[in-house]
Structures are given as C-alpha cells and as structure tokens.
Coordinates of C-alpha atoms in Angstrom, one line a residue:
M297 CA 0.0 0.0 0.0
E298 CA 1.2 3.5 -0.8
R299 CA 2.8 5.5 1.9
R300 CA 0.6 8.0 3.9
D301 CA 1.6 11.2 5.5
V302 CA -0.3 10.4 8.7
I303 CA -1.5 7.2 10.3
V304 CA -4.0 7.3 13.1
I305 CA -4.4 4.3 15.4
G306 CA -8.1 4.0 16.5
A307 CA -11.4 5.1 15.0
G308 CA -13.0 6.3 18.2
L309 CA -14.1 9.9 18.2
A310 CA -10.6 11.1 19.1
G311 CA -9.1 9.3 16.1
L312 CA -11.9 10.3 13.7
S313 CA -11.6 13.9 14.8
A314 CA -7.9 13.9 14.3
A315 CA -8.2 12.4 10.9
A316 CA -11.0 14.6 9.8
H317 CA -9.1 17.8 10.8
L318 CA -6.0 16.5 8.9
A319 CA -8.0 15.5 5.9
T320 CA -9.7 18.9 5.5
E321 CA -6.3 20.5 5.7
G322 CA -5.1 18.6 2.7
H323 CA -3.5 15.6 4.3
R324 CA -4.3 12.0 3.5
P325 CA -4.7 10.2 6.8
L326 CA -5.1 6.4 7.2
V327 CA -7.1 5.3 10.2
L328 CA -6.6 1.7 11.5
E329 CA -9.3 0.3 13.7
H330 CA -9.5 -2.9 15.8
H331 CA -13.4 -3.1 15.6
A332 CA -15.7 -3.6 12.7
V333 CA -17.3 -0.1 13.0
P334 CA -16.2 3.4 13.8
G335 CA -16.8 5.4 16.9
G336 CA -15.3 3.6 19.8
F337 CA -17.9 4.2 22.5
A338 CA -19.8 6.3 20.0
H339 CA -21.5 3.4 18.1
E340 CA -24.6 1.2 18.1
F341 CA -25.8 -2.3 17.8
T342 CA -29.1 -3.7 16.7
R343 CA -31.3 -6.6 18.0
R344 CA -34.6 -7.6 16.5
G345 CA -35.4 -4.1 15.1
F346 CA -34.1 -2.2 18.2
R347 CA -31.1 0.1 17.7
F348 CA -29.2 0.5 20.9
E349 CA -26.9 3.4 21.7
V350 CA -23.7 2.0 23.3
A351 CA -22.7 5.0 25.5
L352 CA -23.7 8.5 24.6
H353 CA -26.2 10.3 26.9
A354 CA -25.9 13.9 25.8
L355 CA -23.4 16.0 23.9
D356 CA -22.4 19.3 25.6
G357 CA -21.5 22.5 23.8
A358 CA -23.0 21.4 20.5
G359 CA -25.3 24.5 20.1
P360 CA -24.3 27.8 18.5
G361 CA -21.5 29.4 20.5
G362 CA -20.5 26.1 22.1
W363 CA -17.0 24.8 21.8
L364 CA -18.1 21.6 20.2
Y365 CA -20.2 23.5 17.7
G366 CA -17.1 25.6 16.8
M367 CA -15.1 22.4 16.2
L368 CA -17.6 20.4 14.1
K369 CA -19.1 23.3 12.0
P370 CA -15.9 24.0 10.0
L371 CA -15.5 20.3 9.3
G372 CA -19.0 20.2 7.7
V373 CA -20.1 17.6 10.2
L374 CA -23.1 19.6 11.5
D375 CA -24.5 19.7 7.9
R376 CA -24.6 15.9 7.9
I377 CA -26.4 15.2 11.2
T378 CA -29.5 16.4 13.0
L379 CA -29.1 17.3 16.7
Q380 CA -32.0 17.1 19.0
R381 CA -31.8 19.7 21.9
L382 CA -32.7 18.1 25.2
E383 CA -35.2 19.9 27.4
P384 CA -35.0 19.2 30.2
L385 CA -31.4 18.0 30.3
Y386 CA -32.4 15.4 32.8
R387 CA -34.5 14.7 35.9
L388 CA -32.9 13.6 39.2
R389 CA -34.7 11.4 41.8
L390 CA -33.5 11.7 45.3
P391 CA -35.1 10.1 48.4
D392 CA -37.3 13.1 49.3
F393 CA -37.8 15.0 46.0
E394 CA -37.1 15.3 42.3
V395 CA -35.2 18.0 40.4
T396 CA -35.8 18.9 36.8
A397 CA -32.6 20.2 35.3
H398 CA -33.8 22.6 32.6
A399 CA -31.5 23.4 29.8
D400 CA -32.1 27.1 30.3
V401 CA -29.9 28.1 33.2
N402 CA -32.4 30.6 34.5
E403 CA -35.2 28.0 34.6
Y404 CA -32.8 25.6 36.3
R405 CA -32.0 28.3 38.9
Q406 CA -35.6 28.9 39.7
E407 CA -36.3 25.1 40.1
L408 CA -33.5 25.0 42.6
V409 CA -34.6 28.1 44.5
D410 CA -38.2 26.8 44.7
L411 CA -36.8 23.6 46.4
F412 CA -34.3 25.4 48.6
P413 CA -35.5 29.0 49.2
G414 CA -33.1 29.5 52.0
E415 CA -30.1 28.9 49.7
A416 CA -31.3 31.3 46.9
E417 CA -28.3 33.6 47.2
G418 CA -25.9 30.7 47.3
I419 CA -27.5 29.0 44.3
T420 CA -27.2 32.2 42.2
G421 CA -23.6 32.6 43.3
F422 CA -22.9 28.9 42.4
L423 CA -24.4 29.2 38.9
D424 CA -22.6 32.5 38.3
A425 CA -19.3 30.9 39.3
V426 CA -20.0 27.9 37.0
K427 CA -20.7 30.3 34.1
R428 CA -17.4 32.2 34.7
V429 CA -15.5 28.9 34.7
G430 CA -17.1 27.9 31.5
R431 CA -16.3 31.2 29.8
D432 CA -12.7 31.0 31.0
V433 CA -12.4 27.5 29.6
G434 CA -13.8 28.6 26.2
G435 CA -11.4 31.6 26.1
F436 CA -8.5 29.5 27.1
A437 CA -9.3 27.0 24.3
R438 CA -9.5 29.8 21.7
D439 CA -6.2 31.4 22.9
R440 CA -4.4 28.1 22.9
A441 CA -5.5 27.5 19.3
T442 CA -3.5 30.5 18.3
G443 CA -0.4 29.0 19.8
W444 CA -0.4 31.0 23.1
K445 CA 1.8 29.3 25.7
P446 CA 1.1 31.1 29.0
T447 CA 3.1 31.0 32.2
P448 CA 1.2 30.1 35.3
I449 CA 1.0 33.7 36.3
E450 CA -0.3 34.8 32.9
M451 CA -2.9 32.0 33.1
M452 CA -4.1 33.1 36.5
E453 CA -4.3 36.7 35.4
R454 CA -6.3 36.0 32.2
F455 CA -8.5 33.2 33.4
P456 CA -8.7 33.4 37.2
D457 CA -11.9 31.4 37.7
M458 CA -10.8 28.5 35.6
S459 CA -7.4 28.5 37.2
T460 CA -8.8 28.4 40.7
A461 CA -11.4 25.8 39.9
F462 CA -8.9 23.4 38.6
T463 CA -7.1 23.5 41.9
Q464 CA -10.3 22.6 43.8
S465 CA -12.3 19.5 44.4
W466 CA -16.0 19.6 43.5
A467 CA -16.8 19.3 47.2
D468 CA -14.8 22.4 48.0
F469 CA -16.3 24.3 45.0
L470 CA -19.8 23.4 46.3
S471 CA -19.1 24.3 49.9
A472 CA -17.9 27.8 48.8
H473 CA -21.4 28.6 47.7
V474 CA -24.0 26.4 49.4
S475 CA -24.3 24.5 52.7
D476 CA -27.3 22.2 52.4
D477 CA -26.3 18.6 51.8
Q478 CA -29.4 17.8 49.9
L479 CA -28.8 20.7 47.6
K480 CA -25.2 19.6 47.1
A481 CA -26.4 16.2 46.0
A482 CA -28.9 17.8 43.6
L483 CA -26.1 19.9 42.1
S484 CA -23.9 16.8 41.7
A485 CA -26.4 14.7 39.7
L486 CA -23.8 14.3 36.9
W487 CA -21.1 12.9 39.1
G488 CA -21.4 9.6 37.3
Y489 CA -20.3 11.3 34.1
F490 CA -16.9 11.7 35.8
G491 CA -16.6 8.6 37.9
L492 CA -15.4 10.1 41.2
P493 CA -17.0 11.3 44.4
P494 CA -17.0 15.1 45.0
S495 CA -14.1 15.0 47.4
R496 CA -11.8 13.7 44.6
M497 CA -13.4 15.1 41.5
S498 CA -11.9 18.1 39.6
A499 CA -14.1 21.1 40.2
G500 CA -12.9 22.7 37.0
L501 CA -13.9 19.8 34.9
F502 CA -17.4 19.5 36.5
A503 CA -18.1 23.2 36.4
A504 CA -16.9 23.5 32.7
A505 CA -19.3 20.6 31.7
L506 CA -22.2 22.2 33.6
A507 CA -21.6 25.5 31.9
S508 CA -21.4 23.9 28.5
Y509 CA -24.7 22.0 29.0
H510 CA -26.6 25.0 30.4
L511 CA -25.1 27.8 28.3
N512 CA -24.8 26.0 25.0
G513 CA -27.2 23.1 25.3
G514 CA -27.2 19.4 25.7
Y515 CA -28.0 17.5 22.5
Y516 CA -28.5 14.0 21.2
P517 CA -28.0 13.1 17.5
V518 CA -30.9 11.7 15.6
G519 CA -29.6 8.2 14.6
G520 CA -27.5 8.1 17.7
S521 CA -23.8 8.7 18.2
M522 CA -23.1 6.4 15.3
A523 CA -24.5 9.1 13.0
L524 CA -21.8 11.4 14.4
S525 CA -19.1 8.8 13.9
R526 CA -20.3 8.1 10.3
A527 CA -20.3 11.8 9.5
L528 CA -16.7 12.2 10.6
E529 CA -15.8 9.1 8.6
D530 CA -17.5 10.5 5.5
V531 CA -15.5 13.8 5.9
I532 CA -12.2 11.8 6.1
V533 CA -13.0 9.7 3.0
E534 CA -14.4 12.5 0.9
H535 CA -11.2 14.5 1.5
G536 CA -8.9 11.6 0.5
G537 CA -8.3 9.8 3.7
S538 CA -9.1 6.1 4.5
V539 CA -10.4 4.1 7.4
L540 CA -9.6 0.4 7.6
Y541 CA -11.6 -1.8 10.1
R542 CA -10.7 -5.1 11.7
N543 CA -7.1 -4.0 11.5
T544 CA -5.6 -4.3 15.0
V545 CA -2.3 -2.5 15.4
T546 CA 0.3 -4.8 17.1
D547 CA 3.6 -3.0 16.6
L548 CA 5.1 0.4 16.1
E549 CA 8.5 0.2 14.3
V550 CA 10.8 2.8 15.8
E551 CA 14.2 3.7 14.4
A552 CA 16.5 6.5 15.6
G553 CA 13.8 8.1 17.7
R554 CA 11.1 8.1 15.1
V555 CA 8.2 5.8 14.1
R556 CA 8.7 4.4 10.6
A557 CA 5.7 2.1 10.3
V558 CA 2.9 0.2 12.0
S559 CA 2.1 -3.5 11.7
T560 CA -1.3 -5.1 12.2
H561 CA -2.5 -8.5 13.2
R562 CA -3.1 -9.3 9.5
G563 CA 0.6 -9.0 8.9
E564 CA 0.2 -5.7 7.0
R565 CA 2.8 -2.9 7.3
Y566 CA 2.0 0.7 6.8
E567 CA 4.5 3.6 6.6
A568 CA 3.9 7.3 7.3
D569 CA 5.7 10.5 8.3
V570 CA 3.6 11.1 11.4
F571 CA 1.6 8.9 13.7
I572 CA -1.2 9.5 16.2
S573 CA -2.2 6.9 18.7
T574 CA -5.6 7.0 20.5
A575 CA -4.8 3.7 22.2
S576 CA -4.1 3.8 25.9
P577 CA -0.5 4.8 26.8
L578 CA 0.0 1.3 28.1
D579 CA -0.9 -0.2 24.7
T580 CA 1.0 2.5 22.8
I581 CA 4.2 1.9 24.7
G582 CA 3.7 -1.8 24.3
F583 CA 3.4 -1.4 20.5
A584 CA 6.7 0.4 20.3
G585 CA 8.6 -1.4 23.1
S586 CA 9.4 0.3 26.3
D587 CA 13.1 0.5 25.4
H588 CA 12.3 3.3 23.0
F589 CA 11.2 5.6 25.9
D590 CA 12.9 6.9 29.0
P591 CA 12.1 4.7 32.0
E592 CA 10.7 7.7 33.9
Y593 CA 8.3 8.4 31.0
V594 CA 7.2 4.7 30.9
E595 CA 6.6 4.7 34.7
K596 CA 4.6 7.9 34.6
M597 CA 2.4 6.9 31.7
T598 CA 1.6 3.4 32.8
A599 CA 1.1 4.1 36.5
D600 CA -2.1 6.0 36.2
A601 CA -5.1 4.6 38.1
P602 CA -7.9 3.9 35.7
A603 CA -11.3 5.5 36.1
L604 CA -14.2 3.3 36.8
S605 CA -16.0 1.2 34.2
N606 CA -19.7 0.6 33.9
L607 CA -22.5 -1.9 33.9
V608 CA -25.2 -1.4 31.2
V609 CA -28.5 -3.1 30.6
Y610 CA -30.0 -2.6 27.2
L611 CA -33.7 -3.2 27.0
G612 CA -36.2 -3.3 24.1
V613 CA -39.6 -2.8 25.7
E614 CA -43.2 -3.2 24.5
G615 CA -45.1 0.1 24.6
D616 CA -44.4 3.7 24.0
L617 CA -43.0 4.8 27.4
A618 CA -42.9 8.4 26.4
A619 CA -46.6 8.4 25.5
E620 CA -47.3 6.6 28.8
G621 CA -45.7 9.5 30.8
W622 CA -42.1 8.3 31.0
D623 CA -41.0 11.2 28.8
H624 CA -37.6 11.8 30.2
H625 CA -34.5 11.4 28.0
E626 CA -32.4 11.0 31.1
Y627 CA -33.5 10.0 34.6
F628 CA -30.9 9.8 37.4
V629 CA -31.6 7.8 40.6
D630 CA -29.7 8.3 43.8
D631 CA -30.8 6.6 47.0
G632 CA -29.0 8.9 49.3
Y633 CA -27.5 12.3 49.7
D634 CA -24.0 11.2 50.8
L635 CA -22.2 10.9 47.4
E636 CA -19.0 9.7 49.1
A637 CA -21.0 6.7 50.4
G638 CA -22.7 6.4 47.0
Y639 CA -19.3 6.1 45.4
Q640 CA -18.4 3.4 47.8
T641 CA -21.5 1.4 46.9
V642 CA -20.2 1.4 43.3
V643 CA -16.7 0.3 44.3
D644 CA -18.3 -2.5 46.4
G645 CA -20.4 -3.6 43.4
D646 CA -23.6 -3.1 45.3
F647 CA -25.8 -2.6 42.2
G648 CA -29.0 -2.8 44.2
R649 CA -28.1 0.6 45.8
A650 CA -25.5 2.3 43.5
G651 CA -26.5 5.4 41.7
M652 CA -28.0 4.7 38.3
V653 CA -29.4 6.4 35.2
I654 CA -32.3 5.4 33.1
T655 CA -32.3 6.6 29.5
N656 CA -35.3 6.5 27.3
Y657 CA -33.6 6.9 23.9
T658 CA -37.0 6.7 22.1
E659 CA -37.9 10.1 23.6
S660 CA -35.2 11.9 21.7
D661 CA -34.7 9.5 18.8
P662 CA -38.0 7.7 18.0
G663 CA -36.6 5.7 15.1
C664 CA -34.4 3.6 17.4
A665 CA -37.4 1.3 18.2
P666 CA -40.1 -0.4 16.2
D667 CA -43.5 1.3 16.4
G668 CA -45.2 0.9 19.7
H669 CA -41.9 0.0 21.4
S670 CA -39.2 1.7 23.3
V671 CA -35.4 1.5 23.9
L672 CA -34.6 1.8 27.6
V673 CA -31.0 1.7 28.9
L674 CA -30.0 1.3 32.5
M675 CA -26.5 2.3 33.5
T676 CA -24.4 2.4 36.6
L677 CA -20.7 2.8 37.2
A678 CA -18.9 -0.5 38.0
P679 CA -15.5 -1.7 39.2
W680 CA -13.2 -3.9 37.2
D681 CA -12.5 -6.3 40.1
H682 CA -16.2 -7.0 41.1
A683 CA -16.7 -10.7 42.0
D684 CA -13.1 -11.6 41.1
V685 CA -13.1 -9.8 37.8
W686 CA -16.7 -10.7 37.1
G687 CA -16.3 -14.4 37.8
T688 CA -13.3 -14.9 35.5
G689 CA -10.5 -14.7 37.9
G690 CA -8.8 -12.4 35.4
D691 CA -8.7 -15.0 32.6
L692 CA -10.7 -13.3 29.8
T693 CA -10.2 -16.2 27.3
D694 CA -13.7 -16.9 25.8
Y695 CA -15.0 -15.1 28.9
S696 CA -18.5 -14.6 27.5
N697 CA -19.1 -18.4 27.5
N698 CA -17.8 -18.8 31.1
P699 CA -20.7 -19.9 33.3
A700 CA -19.4 -18.0 36.3
Y701 CA -19.1 -14.8 34.2
V702 CA -22.6 -15.2 32.9
A703 CA -24.0 -15.8 36.4
V704 CA -22.3 -12.7 37.8
K705 CA -23.4 -10.6 34.8
E706 CA -27.0 -11.7 34.9
A707 CA -27.2 -11.1 38.7
A708 CA -25.8 -7.6 38.3
G709 CA -28.2 -6.8 35.5
A710 CA -31.2 -8.2 37.3
A711 CA -30.4 -5.8 40.2
L712 CA -30.8 -2.8 37.9
I713 CA -33.9 -4.1 36.2
R714 CA -35.6 -4.7 39.6
R715 CA -34.9 -1.0 40.5
A716 CA -36.2 0.2 37.2
D717 CA -39.3 -2.0 37.5
A718 CA -40.1 -0.3 40.8
L719 CA -40.2 3.1 39.0
I720 CA -41.9 1.7 35.8
P721 CA -44.4 -0.9 37.1
G722 CA -44.7 -3.9 34.8
L723 CA -41.4 -3.2 33.0
T724 CA -40.0 -6.7 33.5
E725 CA -43.0 -8.3 31.8
R726 CA -42.7 -6.0 28.8
I727 CA -39.0 -6.7 28.0
V728 CA -38.6 -8.0 24.4
V729 CA -34.9 -7.8 24.1
Q730 CA -32.2 -7.7 26.8
E731 CA -28.4 -7.4 26.6
I732 CA -26.0 -6.7 29.4
A733 CA -22.5 -5.1 29.0
T734 CA -19.9 -5.3 31.7
P735 CA -16.3 -3.8 32.1
L736 CA -15.1 -6.9 30.2
T737 CA -17.2 -5.8 27.2
N738 CA -15.3 -2.5 27.1
V739 CA -12.0 -4.5 26.9
R740 CA -13.2 -6.8 24.2
Y741 CA -14.6 -4.1 21.8
G742 CA -12.9 -0.9 22.9
R743 CA -9.5 -2.3 24.1
Q744 CA -9.8 -0.1 27.2
P745 CA -7.5 -1.3 30.1
Y746 CA -9.7 -2.4 33.0
G747 CA -12.8 -1.5 31.0
S748 CA -12.3 2.2 32.0
I749 CA -14.8 4.5 30.3
Y750 CA -13.0 7.8 31.2
G751 CA -9.3 6.8 30.8
R752 CA -7.3 7.8 33.9
E753 CA -9.1 9.1 37.0
Q754 CA -10.3 12.6 36.6
T755 CA -9.0 13.9 40.0
V756 CA -7.8 17.4 40.8
E757 CA -4.3 16.1 40.6
N758 CA -4.8 14.6 37.1
M759 CA -6.6 17.5 35.4
F760 CA -5.7 20.7 33.6
A761 CA -1.9 21.4 33.8
H762 CA -1.5 17.8 35.0
R763 CA -3.1 16.1 32.1
R764 CA -0.8 13.9 30.1
S765 CA 0.9 15.6 27.2
P766 CA -0.1 14.6 23.6
R767 CA 3.6 14.8 22.8
T768 CA 5.9 11.8 23.4
P769 CA 9.7 11.3 23.5
V770 CA 9.3 9.8 20.0
A771 CA 9.5 12.8 17.7
N772 CA 6.7 11.9 15.3
L773 CA 4.3 10.1 17.6
F774 CA 1.4 12.0 19.2
L775 CA -1.3 10.8 21.6
A776 CA -5.0 11.6 21.9
G777 CA -8.1 10.2 23.7
A778 CA -9.4 9.9 27.2
W779 CA -6.2 8.7 28.8
I780 CA -4.6 12.0 27.7
A781 CA -7.3 14.7 27.8
G782 CA -10.0 13.2 30.1
G783 CA -13.2 11.4 29.5
G784 CA -16.3 12.3 27.5
M785 CA -17.1 12.3 23.8
S786 CA -16.7 16.1 23.3
T787 CA -13.4 16.0 25.1
A788 CA -12.3 13.1 22.9
M789 CA -13.0 15.1 19.7
G790 CA -11.1 18.1 21.2
S791 CA -8.2 15.9 22.0
G792 CA -8.1 14.6 18.4
R793 CA -8.1 18.2 17.1
T794 CA -5.1 19.0 19.4
A795 CA -3.2 15.9 18.1
A796 CA -4.0 16.9 14.5
A797 CA -2.6 20.4 15.0
L798 CA 0.6 18.9 16.4
A799 CA 0.8 16.4 13.5
G800 CA 0.2 19.1 11.0
R801 CA 3.0 21.2 12.4
A802 CA 5.3 18.2 12.4
L803 CA 4.5 17.5 8.7
A804 CA 5.2 21.2 7.9
G805 CA 8.6 20.7 9.4

C-alpha cells in the first residue's frame, strides 16, 4: 500500500476527529481500527429491530456558540447530522424530592430556588461561578488554538476562575457557595459522568461541563452517536483519507527516535511520516517497546489509576413509554445524599443501591425502536474487580461463555432491572430484548484497560496542567483520547483536534 503522511491508530471519536481535521487541511490520513465499525464508545448495535446506543447520553457544547459546535461546524459535520436539543437535560430522583434540570440556566436556577429558598443567594452565586469557569475555559481554548503558551502567572491573570477551579475538588467548590447537603447532592447529579466522588473530582472539569450544558445546550444526535461517527468518517474519506476496520495494530516500528511504520494482526505494514495513537499509553508503549522511551516516562504513563468502568443493561420494551408518561430522556436515581458513600457502593459492586441512570432513547430518537416499542438503557458505574473480575479470575479467554461470568453478569443486570421496575411498574413483563454489558465488554470491543470509560481518574491532581501531554519522546508520535485529555465524547474530539494540530506542524517541518 502507498505511503501515507499520517497514520491514526483507532477510529474512536478522538481518532476520527484527528483524521477529519487533517484530511480537511489537505493531508491523507489512514485510520486503523480494531473493531468492525467506527466510533469507539460512539457506536450502536441492533437486536430484532431495536437500535441500541452504546454509551452517549448527551453532547455538551453542541449548540451555536458552544466549543463543540465551533469544532464540528468547519468540518461540515453539522451539515450531515441532526441534533435534538434536550429539554430538560435530565431529571434527578433523590429520596425526598425530584429535580428537573432545565437546559435554560435561569429556569434551572428557579427550580433549585423553589426547592431550597433559604439557599437562593448561594444558588445564584454557584451558577454564576459555573458560568465564569465555562467562559474562561472557552477563552483559554481559543487562545491556545492561536499558539499561546502562558506562564502560570499569565494563566491566573487572564483566566482566574478557571485556574482556581482546577485546583479545587468539586466538594470544595460546592461548599464555597451552598451548605445544604441535599442541595449539594442535587447539584452533583452528573457525578457519574466523571466517575469520582465530590471529594476527589476536579471542580474545574465538572463546572466546565455544567456551563457547557446549560449555556450552549445538551444535544442528542438523531440516529445516535453512530450518526456522528459516520459523519466524521465521511469527511475523512471524501477528503482523500481512509479508514480500515478489523485492523488491530500490534507493533510500532521505531528507528532513531522516530516511528517508521505500524504493523497489524493481519501482517500488513504501513509507513507514514507522522503517527497519532488513540490507544491507551499502556498499549501504545507496548506497540513500540518500552526500550524506546525513558524509564521515567514509561513509569509515569503506565502508573495512572484507571477510572471506573460501567454496567449497562440494554432493553427493548413493549409500549411507547414516552406516551405513557415516562417522557424523560435522562433520569438519574440516587438513593441517598452522601455521594461519598454512594461512590463506595459502586466500588463495592452493590448494584442494588448504586446510583444509576435510566435513559429512554425513544424520547429523543424515536426511530431507534419499532412502532409501539421503546429503547430503555440502565447504567451504573462499576468496578473492574467485582466478584473476582466478574467471575473470570482475570482470565478473559472466551469469557462470554464462562458460566461463572454469565451468572455474575446476569445477577448484576437483574439488580438494575428490579430497581427500574419499581419506577416503571410492569417493566419486567414487557421486555422483548435484553443485553448486558460489563467492564469486560469494554476491553473486548474498545480495548480499554480495566474497562475504563474515562481513561485515567479525573481527579484534581490529574486534570488541567497535570493532564498527560499529547507529545511523546518519539518525535513523530502523538497521543489523543481519554487517557490524555480526560473522559467524554466532546473531550475526545477536542483531543483529536489537538493531536491533529501537532501532527500538522510536524508535517510542515
């Protein structure tokens, strides 16, 4: 095969974004993907006429003025997909009350004030602080795109709210504005999107996401996240790039401090001038061989604690749940107000009590189910080591046919279904299709170490200035994806754009 100027390892959203940016700038990237379809976590599967979204709940910042909008619009992606604005963003069920998180920040504020009138001033201050962090993050991204490389002092002077928030935990950020524990729980409904309790979670990350959702909207693509992945793929191909599936990269050939070629499990060898890997650092270093990197770099990049994984139950259900009154796209359920304890229930694998989210995809994308039916997905965070690695003892060989694995998986899934049935009476009897995914599923299809859905833990210590650099000691090898930039689909696409910019400069010499 002819030599390409850029090879991208992985067709998740980070890889697709990187390749799309490079292709529209006149390069001819080749993307090599392990799976049979694009998207990574942004894809779908079908069963008996039901189309199941694998992972996406809502895209942030996809409306006009949002940072994702500003990234996708120039690529032509937004002309190829239809985005459904979510209103409300979600509902949250707590033991004593429910909260409707309206997309409009002023309506959301009023909902909170009505529930907690004694905290009205604090709620306003909290939301104002969130907006300031969000605006700082947007300004920082725009300035960085021009090549600005600030000192810490310059950063603090220009973007004080962002700089401060990224040194704080979410718990500290909350306590600076409000005192009621029930209100704090209500404001932290999205903690499962980040996989950590408030005491360890980056305040800057959480606040920036909230601002993006409430200032620029939360959206879901008609046709699911696969529509977004296919749109990026189309941009790549139409501009002269290529995407090859079922091509698992096994080796990076390094000579004199530069990657010369990649090899795949098929025995194919592909040469290029520049390489971008969206695989985990552990895998990327393994492809090249650790002897091509400083020991200190290898230790740093492979020692990161992985973020939590997830347990997902995909249900095809008889009946139009939205027409019956279950008209929420996203419905969070927390059985308590102590989110530190809630996190521990996840770590303990107590799926009968762990915080969960119920997503009715038919509400925002009716075409995902046959007429008169609904797609309902139940999700909770989950640990890799639950029940001795889900009954396998760590041996993943043909794990899906291991009776012990099947028993553990079915028991965990049943716990979520029982809880959903208590909220939607008769649900169990109406199930037509059922599939259960575990952390091992994420390893099998996404090649994510420990099944992590967010890469490394998104702690205060790991975010912002402490994120891993997309540059590597190998001159023409760059990194992108959750293990570098943090979790989330919007973040993945932004990470791909950053890697593409570095690759473009490397190609320009």
